[in-house]
Tab-separated table of C-alpha atoms in Angstrom:
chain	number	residue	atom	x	y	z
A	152	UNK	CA	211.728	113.788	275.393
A	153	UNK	CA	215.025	112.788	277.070
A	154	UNK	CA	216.931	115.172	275.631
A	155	UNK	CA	215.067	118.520	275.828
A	156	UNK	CA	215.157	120.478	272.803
A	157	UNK	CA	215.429	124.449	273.760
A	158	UNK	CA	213.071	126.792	271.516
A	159	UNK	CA	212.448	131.056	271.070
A	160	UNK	CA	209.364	131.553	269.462
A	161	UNK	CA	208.483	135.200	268.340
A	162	UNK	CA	205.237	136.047	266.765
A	163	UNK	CA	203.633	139.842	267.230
A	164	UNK	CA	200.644	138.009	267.979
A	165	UNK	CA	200.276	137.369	271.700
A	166	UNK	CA	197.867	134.751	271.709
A	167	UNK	CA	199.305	133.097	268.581
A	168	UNK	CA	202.607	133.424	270.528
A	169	UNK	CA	201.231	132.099	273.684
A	170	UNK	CA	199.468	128.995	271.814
A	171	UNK	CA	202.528	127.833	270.006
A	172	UNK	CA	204.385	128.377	272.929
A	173	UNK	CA	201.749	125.653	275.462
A	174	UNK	CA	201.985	123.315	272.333
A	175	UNK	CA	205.708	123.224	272.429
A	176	UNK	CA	205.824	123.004	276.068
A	177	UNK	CA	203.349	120.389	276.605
A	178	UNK	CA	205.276	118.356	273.719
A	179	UNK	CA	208.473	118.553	276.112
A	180	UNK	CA	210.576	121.233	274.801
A	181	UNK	CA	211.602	124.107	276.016
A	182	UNK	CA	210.783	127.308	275.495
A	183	UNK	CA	213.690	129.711	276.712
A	184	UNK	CA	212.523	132.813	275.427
A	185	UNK	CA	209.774	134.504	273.049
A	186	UNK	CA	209.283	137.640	271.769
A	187	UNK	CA	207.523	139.709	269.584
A	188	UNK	CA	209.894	141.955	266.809
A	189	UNK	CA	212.535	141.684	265.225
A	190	UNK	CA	215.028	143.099	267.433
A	191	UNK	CA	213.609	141.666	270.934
A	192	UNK	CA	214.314	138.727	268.574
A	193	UNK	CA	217.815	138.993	268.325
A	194	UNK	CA	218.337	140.465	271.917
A	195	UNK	CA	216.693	137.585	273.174
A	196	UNK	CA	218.509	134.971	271.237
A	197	UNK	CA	222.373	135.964	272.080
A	198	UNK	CA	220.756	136.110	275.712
A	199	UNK	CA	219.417	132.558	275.507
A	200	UNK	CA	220.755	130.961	272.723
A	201	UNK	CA	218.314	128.263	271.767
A	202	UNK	CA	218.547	125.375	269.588
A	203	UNK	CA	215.728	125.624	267.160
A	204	UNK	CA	213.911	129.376	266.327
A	205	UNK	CA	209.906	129.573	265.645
A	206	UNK	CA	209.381	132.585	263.525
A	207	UNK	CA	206.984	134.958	262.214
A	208	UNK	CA	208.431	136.550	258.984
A	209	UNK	CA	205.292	139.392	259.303
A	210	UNK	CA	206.907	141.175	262.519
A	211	UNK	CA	208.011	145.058	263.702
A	212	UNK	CA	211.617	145.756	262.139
A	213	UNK	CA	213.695	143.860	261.437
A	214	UNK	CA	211.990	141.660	259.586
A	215	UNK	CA	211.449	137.682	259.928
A	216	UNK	CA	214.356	137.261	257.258
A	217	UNK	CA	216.532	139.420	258.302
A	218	UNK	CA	216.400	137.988	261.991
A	219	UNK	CA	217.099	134.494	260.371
A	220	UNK	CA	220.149	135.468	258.600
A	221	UNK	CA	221.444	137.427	262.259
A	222	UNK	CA	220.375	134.341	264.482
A	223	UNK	CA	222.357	132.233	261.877
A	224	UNK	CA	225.421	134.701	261.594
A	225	UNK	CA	225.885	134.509	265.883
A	226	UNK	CA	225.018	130.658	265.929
A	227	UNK	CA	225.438	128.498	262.362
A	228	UNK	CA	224.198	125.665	264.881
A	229	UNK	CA	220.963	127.255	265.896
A	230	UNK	CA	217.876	126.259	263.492
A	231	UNK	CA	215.203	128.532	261.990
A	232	UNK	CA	210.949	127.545	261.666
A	233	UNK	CA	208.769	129.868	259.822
A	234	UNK	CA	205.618	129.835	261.046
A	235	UNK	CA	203.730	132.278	258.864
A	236	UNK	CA	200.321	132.793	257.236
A	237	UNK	CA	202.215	133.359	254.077
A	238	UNK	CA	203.028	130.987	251.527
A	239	UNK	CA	203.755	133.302	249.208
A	240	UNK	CA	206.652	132.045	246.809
A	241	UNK	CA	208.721	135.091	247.290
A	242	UNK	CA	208.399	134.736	251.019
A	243	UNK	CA	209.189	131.369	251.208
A	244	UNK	CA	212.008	131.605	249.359
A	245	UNK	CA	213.530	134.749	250.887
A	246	UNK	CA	213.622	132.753	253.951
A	247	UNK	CA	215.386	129.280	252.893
A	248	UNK	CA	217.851	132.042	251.067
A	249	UNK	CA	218.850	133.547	254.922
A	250	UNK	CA	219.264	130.142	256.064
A	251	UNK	CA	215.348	128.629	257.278
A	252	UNK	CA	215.582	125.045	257.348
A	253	UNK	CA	211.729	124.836	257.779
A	254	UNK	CA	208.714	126.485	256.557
A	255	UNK	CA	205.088	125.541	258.278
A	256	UNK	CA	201.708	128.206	257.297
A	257	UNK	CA	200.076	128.676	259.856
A	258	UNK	CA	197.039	126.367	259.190
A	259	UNK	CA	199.359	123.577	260.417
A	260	UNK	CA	197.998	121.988	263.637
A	261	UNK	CA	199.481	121.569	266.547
A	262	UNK	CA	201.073	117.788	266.006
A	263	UNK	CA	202.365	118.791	262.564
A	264	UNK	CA	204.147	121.605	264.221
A	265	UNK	CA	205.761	119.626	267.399
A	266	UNK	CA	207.228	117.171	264.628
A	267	UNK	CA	208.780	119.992	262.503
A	268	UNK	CA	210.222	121.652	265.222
A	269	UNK	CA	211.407	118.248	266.406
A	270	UNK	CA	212.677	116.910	262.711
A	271	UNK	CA	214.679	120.298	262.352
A	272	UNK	CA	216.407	120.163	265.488
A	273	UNK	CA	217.650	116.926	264.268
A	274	UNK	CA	218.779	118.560	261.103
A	275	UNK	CA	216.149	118.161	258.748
A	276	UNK	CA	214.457	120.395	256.627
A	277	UNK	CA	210.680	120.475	256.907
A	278	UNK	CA	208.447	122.412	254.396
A	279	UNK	CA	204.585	122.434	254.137
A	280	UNK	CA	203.461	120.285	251.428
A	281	UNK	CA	204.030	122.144	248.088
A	282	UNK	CA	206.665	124.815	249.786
A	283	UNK	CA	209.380	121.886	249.179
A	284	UNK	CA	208.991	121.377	245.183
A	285	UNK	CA	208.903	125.244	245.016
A	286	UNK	CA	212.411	125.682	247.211
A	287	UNK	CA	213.891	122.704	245.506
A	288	UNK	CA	213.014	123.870	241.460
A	289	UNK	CA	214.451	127.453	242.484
A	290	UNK	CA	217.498	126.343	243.467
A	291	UNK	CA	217.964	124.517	240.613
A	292	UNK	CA	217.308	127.471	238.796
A	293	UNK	CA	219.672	129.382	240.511
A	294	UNK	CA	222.696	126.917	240.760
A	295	UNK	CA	224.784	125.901	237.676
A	296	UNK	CA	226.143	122.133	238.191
A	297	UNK	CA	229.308	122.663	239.800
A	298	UNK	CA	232.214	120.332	240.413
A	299	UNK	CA	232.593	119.290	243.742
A	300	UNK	CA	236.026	119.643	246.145
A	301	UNK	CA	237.920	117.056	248.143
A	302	UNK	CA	237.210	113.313	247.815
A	303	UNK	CA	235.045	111.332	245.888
A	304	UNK	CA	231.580	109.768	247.029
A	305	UNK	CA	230.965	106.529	248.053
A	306	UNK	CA	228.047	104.690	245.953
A	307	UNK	CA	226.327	104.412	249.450
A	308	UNK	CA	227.132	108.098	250.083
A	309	UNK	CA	225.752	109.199	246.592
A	310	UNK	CA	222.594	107.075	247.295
A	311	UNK	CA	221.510	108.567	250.469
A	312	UNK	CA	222.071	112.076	249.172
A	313	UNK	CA	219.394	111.358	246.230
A	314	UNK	CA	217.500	110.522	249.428
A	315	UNK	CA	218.225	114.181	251.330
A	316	UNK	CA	217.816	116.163	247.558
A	317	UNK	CA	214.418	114.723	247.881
A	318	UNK	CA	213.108	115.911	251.774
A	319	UNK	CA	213.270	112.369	252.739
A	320	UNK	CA	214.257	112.749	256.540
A	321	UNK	CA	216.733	109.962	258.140
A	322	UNK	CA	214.685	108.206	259.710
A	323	UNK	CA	213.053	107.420	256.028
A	324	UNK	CA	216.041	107.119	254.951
A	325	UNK	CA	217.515	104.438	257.095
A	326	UNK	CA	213.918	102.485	256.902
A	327	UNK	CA	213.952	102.287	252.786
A	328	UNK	CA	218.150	101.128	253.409
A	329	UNK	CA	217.697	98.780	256.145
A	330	UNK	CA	219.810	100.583	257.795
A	331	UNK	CA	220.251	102.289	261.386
A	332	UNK	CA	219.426	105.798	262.009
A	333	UNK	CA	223.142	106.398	263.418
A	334	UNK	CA	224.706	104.936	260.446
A	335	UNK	CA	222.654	107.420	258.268
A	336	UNK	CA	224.068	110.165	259.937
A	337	UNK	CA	227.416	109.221	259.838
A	338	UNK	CA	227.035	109.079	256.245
A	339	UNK	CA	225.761	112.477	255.547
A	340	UNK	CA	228.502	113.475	257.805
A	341	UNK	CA	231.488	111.695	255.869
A	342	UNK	CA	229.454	113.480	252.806
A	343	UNK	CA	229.220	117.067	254.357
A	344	UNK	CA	233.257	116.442	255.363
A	345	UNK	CA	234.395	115.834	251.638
A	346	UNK	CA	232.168	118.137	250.328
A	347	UNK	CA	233.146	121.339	253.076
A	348	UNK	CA	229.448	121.923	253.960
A	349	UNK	CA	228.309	122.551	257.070
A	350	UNK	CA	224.528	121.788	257.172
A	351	UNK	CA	221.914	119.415	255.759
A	352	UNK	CA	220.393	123.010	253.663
A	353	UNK	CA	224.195	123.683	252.006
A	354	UNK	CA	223.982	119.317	251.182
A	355	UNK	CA	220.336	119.443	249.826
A	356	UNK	CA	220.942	122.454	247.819
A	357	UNK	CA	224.839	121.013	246.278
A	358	UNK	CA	222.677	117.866	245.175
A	359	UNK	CA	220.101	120.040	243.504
A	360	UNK	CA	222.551	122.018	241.943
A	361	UNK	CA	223.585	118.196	240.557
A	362	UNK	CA	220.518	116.868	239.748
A	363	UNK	CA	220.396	113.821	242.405
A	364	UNK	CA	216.453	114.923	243.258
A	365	UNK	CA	215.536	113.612	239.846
């Protein structure tokens, strides 16, 4: 990896914590800090500031949700894994509510891990199979249709946005359009721009709130 991607991971579990942690470094990234609650969590984070978060939710006070939402209030930039046992629906969803932009159980192996961590540092949202249907149906549920601001979308625009509302990462994205992986992401960017978003989540979640996953 040319680029090395920086990574905290905090687990309560030491060797959990310390197996995650060889994975990720053997895959190339690096791991700046880890720690093991909630508030060595945030300590650790303003200290280090890394690009991409692998979290527990199940650790000492404060809890994995509540860390999210503070690592994403000092750094809208950063990203947030959950790497839990749960897959609880209420769990999951707490999480992508504070801002997670992944969500892995723990029976994941080791590859499917390195390639979430990698596909959310490049802005995508990862979810364990069955986790993203779930996320997506809620916030439909939640969301009335609402009108969008600032300029209209391009057809081409519109199209690869019923691509995002549907998990499709950009590499997919640019494959099934015959079209470069740069070019993608200037898209989504021109998209986030007239829409005022900030993040891939806030897009995925306006186009649900549409209907464009259909």
């Amino acid at each position: 990896m040319s680029d090395q991607i920086r990574v905290m991971v905090v687990d309560d579990h030491p060797m959990w914590r310390d197996a995650v942690e060889r994975d990720l470094t053997a895959a190339g990234f690096v791991v700046v800090a880890t720690a093991a609650t909630g508030t060595e969590a945030i300590n650790r984070f303003q200290a280090t500031r890394p690009q991409v978060v692998v979290l527990d939710l199940q650790i000492p006070e404060p809890s994995g949700v509540e860390v999210t939402a503070s690592v994403l209030a000092t750094d809208p930039s950063s990203r947030v894994l959950i790497l839990s046992a749960s897959g609880e629906q209420d769990d999951v969803l707490a999480a992508v509510k504070a801002g997670a932009t992944g969500y892995l159980v723990k029976s994941a192996s080791g590859a499917e891990l390195v390639a979430a961590v990698q596909r959310v540092a490049e802005g995508d949202s990862v979810f364990t199979p069955g986790l993203a249907a779930l996320v997506l149906g809620e916030f439909r549920r939640m969301n009335e249709p609402s009108t969008p601001p600032g300029e209209k979308l391009t057809e081409r625009e519109t199209e690869i946005l019923k691509m995002v509302a549907k998990g499709m990462s950009y590499k997919q994205i640019a494959e099934r359009l015959v079209l470069s992986h740069r070019t993608v992401q200037n898209h989504v960017q021109n998209t986030l721009r007239k829409l005022q978003m900030h993040n891939r989540v806030e897009l995925t979640r306006y186009a649900i709130e549409q209907g464009l996953d259909d």
